[in-house]
C-alpha positions in Angstrom: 88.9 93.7 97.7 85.5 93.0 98.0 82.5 92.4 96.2 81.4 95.4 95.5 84.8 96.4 94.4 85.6 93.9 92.2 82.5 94.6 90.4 83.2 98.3 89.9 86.5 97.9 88.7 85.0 94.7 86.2 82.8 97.7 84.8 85.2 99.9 84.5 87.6 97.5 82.3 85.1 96.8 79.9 85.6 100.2 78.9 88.9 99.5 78.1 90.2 100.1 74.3 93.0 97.4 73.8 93.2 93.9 75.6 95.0 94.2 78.3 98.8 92.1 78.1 98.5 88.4 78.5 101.7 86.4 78.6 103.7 87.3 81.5 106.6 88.6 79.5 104.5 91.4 77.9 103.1 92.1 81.9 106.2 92.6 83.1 107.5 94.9 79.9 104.3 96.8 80.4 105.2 97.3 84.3 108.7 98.1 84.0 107.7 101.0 81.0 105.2 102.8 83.5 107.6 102.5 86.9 110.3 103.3 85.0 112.6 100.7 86.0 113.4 97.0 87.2 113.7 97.5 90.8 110.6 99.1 91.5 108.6 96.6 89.7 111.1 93.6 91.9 109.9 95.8 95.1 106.3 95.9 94.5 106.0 92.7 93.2 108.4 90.3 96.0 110.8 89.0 94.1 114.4 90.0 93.2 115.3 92.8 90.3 117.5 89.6 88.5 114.0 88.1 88.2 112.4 91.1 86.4 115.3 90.8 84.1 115.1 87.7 82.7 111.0 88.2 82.8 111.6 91.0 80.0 114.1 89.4 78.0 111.3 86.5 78.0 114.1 84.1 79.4 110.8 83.2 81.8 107.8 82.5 80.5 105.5 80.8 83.1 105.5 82.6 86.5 103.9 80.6 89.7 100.7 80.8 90.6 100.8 83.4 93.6 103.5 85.9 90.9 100.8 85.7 88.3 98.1 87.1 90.0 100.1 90.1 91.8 101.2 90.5 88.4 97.7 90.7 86.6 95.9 92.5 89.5 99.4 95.0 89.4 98.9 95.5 85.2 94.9 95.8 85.5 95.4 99.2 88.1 97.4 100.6 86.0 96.1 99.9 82.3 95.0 102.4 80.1 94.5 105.3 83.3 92.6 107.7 80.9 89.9 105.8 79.3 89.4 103.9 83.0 89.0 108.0 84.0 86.8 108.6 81.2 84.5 106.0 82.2 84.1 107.0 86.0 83.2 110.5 84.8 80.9 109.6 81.7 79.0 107.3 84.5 79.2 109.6 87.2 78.0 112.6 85.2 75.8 111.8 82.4 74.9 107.5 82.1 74.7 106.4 85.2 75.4 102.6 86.0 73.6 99.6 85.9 73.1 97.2 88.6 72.3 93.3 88.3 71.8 91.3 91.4 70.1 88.4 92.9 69.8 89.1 96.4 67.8 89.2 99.7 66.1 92.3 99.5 63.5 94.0 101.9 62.2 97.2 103.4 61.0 98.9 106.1 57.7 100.7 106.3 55.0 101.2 108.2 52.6 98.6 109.6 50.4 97.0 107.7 52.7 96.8 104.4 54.3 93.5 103.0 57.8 94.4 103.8 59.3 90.7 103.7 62.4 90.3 102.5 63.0 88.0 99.7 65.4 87.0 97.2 64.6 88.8 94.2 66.8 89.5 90.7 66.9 93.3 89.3 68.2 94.9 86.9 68.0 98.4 87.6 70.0 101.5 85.4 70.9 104.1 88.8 71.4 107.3 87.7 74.4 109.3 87.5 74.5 110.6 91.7 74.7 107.3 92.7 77.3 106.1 90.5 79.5 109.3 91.1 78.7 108.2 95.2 80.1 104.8 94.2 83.3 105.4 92.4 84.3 108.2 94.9 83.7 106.2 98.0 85.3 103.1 96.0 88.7 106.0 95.5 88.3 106.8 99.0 88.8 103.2 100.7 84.9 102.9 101.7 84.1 99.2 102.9 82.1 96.9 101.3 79.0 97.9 104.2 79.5 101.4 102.9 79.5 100.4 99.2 76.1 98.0 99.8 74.7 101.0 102.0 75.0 103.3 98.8 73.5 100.7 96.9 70.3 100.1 98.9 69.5 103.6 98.8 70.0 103.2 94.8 67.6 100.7 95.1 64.8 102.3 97.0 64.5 105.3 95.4 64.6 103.6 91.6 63.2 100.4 92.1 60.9 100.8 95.4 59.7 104.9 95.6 60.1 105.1 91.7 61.9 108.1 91.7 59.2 109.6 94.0 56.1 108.4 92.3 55.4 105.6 95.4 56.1 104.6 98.4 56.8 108.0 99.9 57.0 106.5 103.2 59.9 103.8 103.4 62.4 104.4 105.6 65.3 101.5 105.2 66.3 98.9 102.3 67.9 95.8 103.7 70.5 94.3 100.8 71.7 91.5 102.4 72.9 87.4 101.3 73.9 88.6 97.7 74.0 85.8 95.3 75.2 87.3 92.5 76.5 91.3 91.5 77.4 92.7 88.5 78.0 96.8 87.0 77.7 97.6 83.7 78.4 101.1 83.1 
């Protein structure tokens, strides 16, 4: 996954109601409850349906390293669907989302303007359009160039044209060498 992502999907579970299972045990309950059975849970996750078993009946405890994470990452997609749905259209429709970076950001413009990039930090609240753009190119399968691309354009018109008010004539954002990026719905 990338970047971008990861970050939307971080917003997204801070949404969430209840903590999500911890101990592998209660992951692997929690899996087997919403594929209704063993060996669909042994098939997506690699390992044999015996294995599931012994998982639930907490006869393991401690998976290895590569299990855990397929096991997390598997739990996190499918925890708490409704309020993760909830979220995307409360965003999407009436709060938008708010973007933190520390990046290399620049513009272009016409001559005579200082349109250097830099690395600059914002913290900039996009409204609802673009985060509706996000979430459904995110569903969609966009890349992480589309997912930046949306962004930029967030950027310009909040941050650069103030929603209109200035700098009527930029053309492009560049959003490039991102330090650090984090939502917040």
């Amino acid at each position: 996954m990338s970047l971008f992502g990861n970050g939307l999907d971080a917003a997204v579970h801070k949404a969430f109601t209840r903590p999500v299972p911890k101990s592998a045990p209660a992951q692997m309950r929690y899996l087997v409850r919403q594929m209704k059975g063993t060996k669909a849970v042994a098939q997506m996750l690699r390992i044999s349906q015996r294995t599931v078993e012994r998982y639930v009946k907490n006869q393991i405890r401690k998976p290895r390293p590569d299990l855990a994470a397929r096991l997390e990452r598997e739990v996190k997609k499918r925890w708490q669907p409704q309020i993760r749905a909830q979220a995307r259209r409360r965003a999407a429709t009436s709060d938008g989302i708010v973007i933190d970076t520390r990046a290399r950001i620049g513009y272009t413009a016409p001559i005579g303007t200082t349109d250097e990039d830099r690395i600059r930090h914002l913290t900039v609240a996009l409204p609802p359009r673009y985060a509706a753009r996000l979430f459904d190119a995110q569903e969609q399968g966009a890349s992480e160039q589309q997912l930046r691309e949306i962004t930029a354009e967030g950027l310009k018109e909040v941050y650069f044209q103030d929603d209109g008010r200035r700098a009527g004539q930029l053309e492009e954002v560049r959003f490039t060498d991102i330090e650090h990026l984090e939502f917040d719905l």
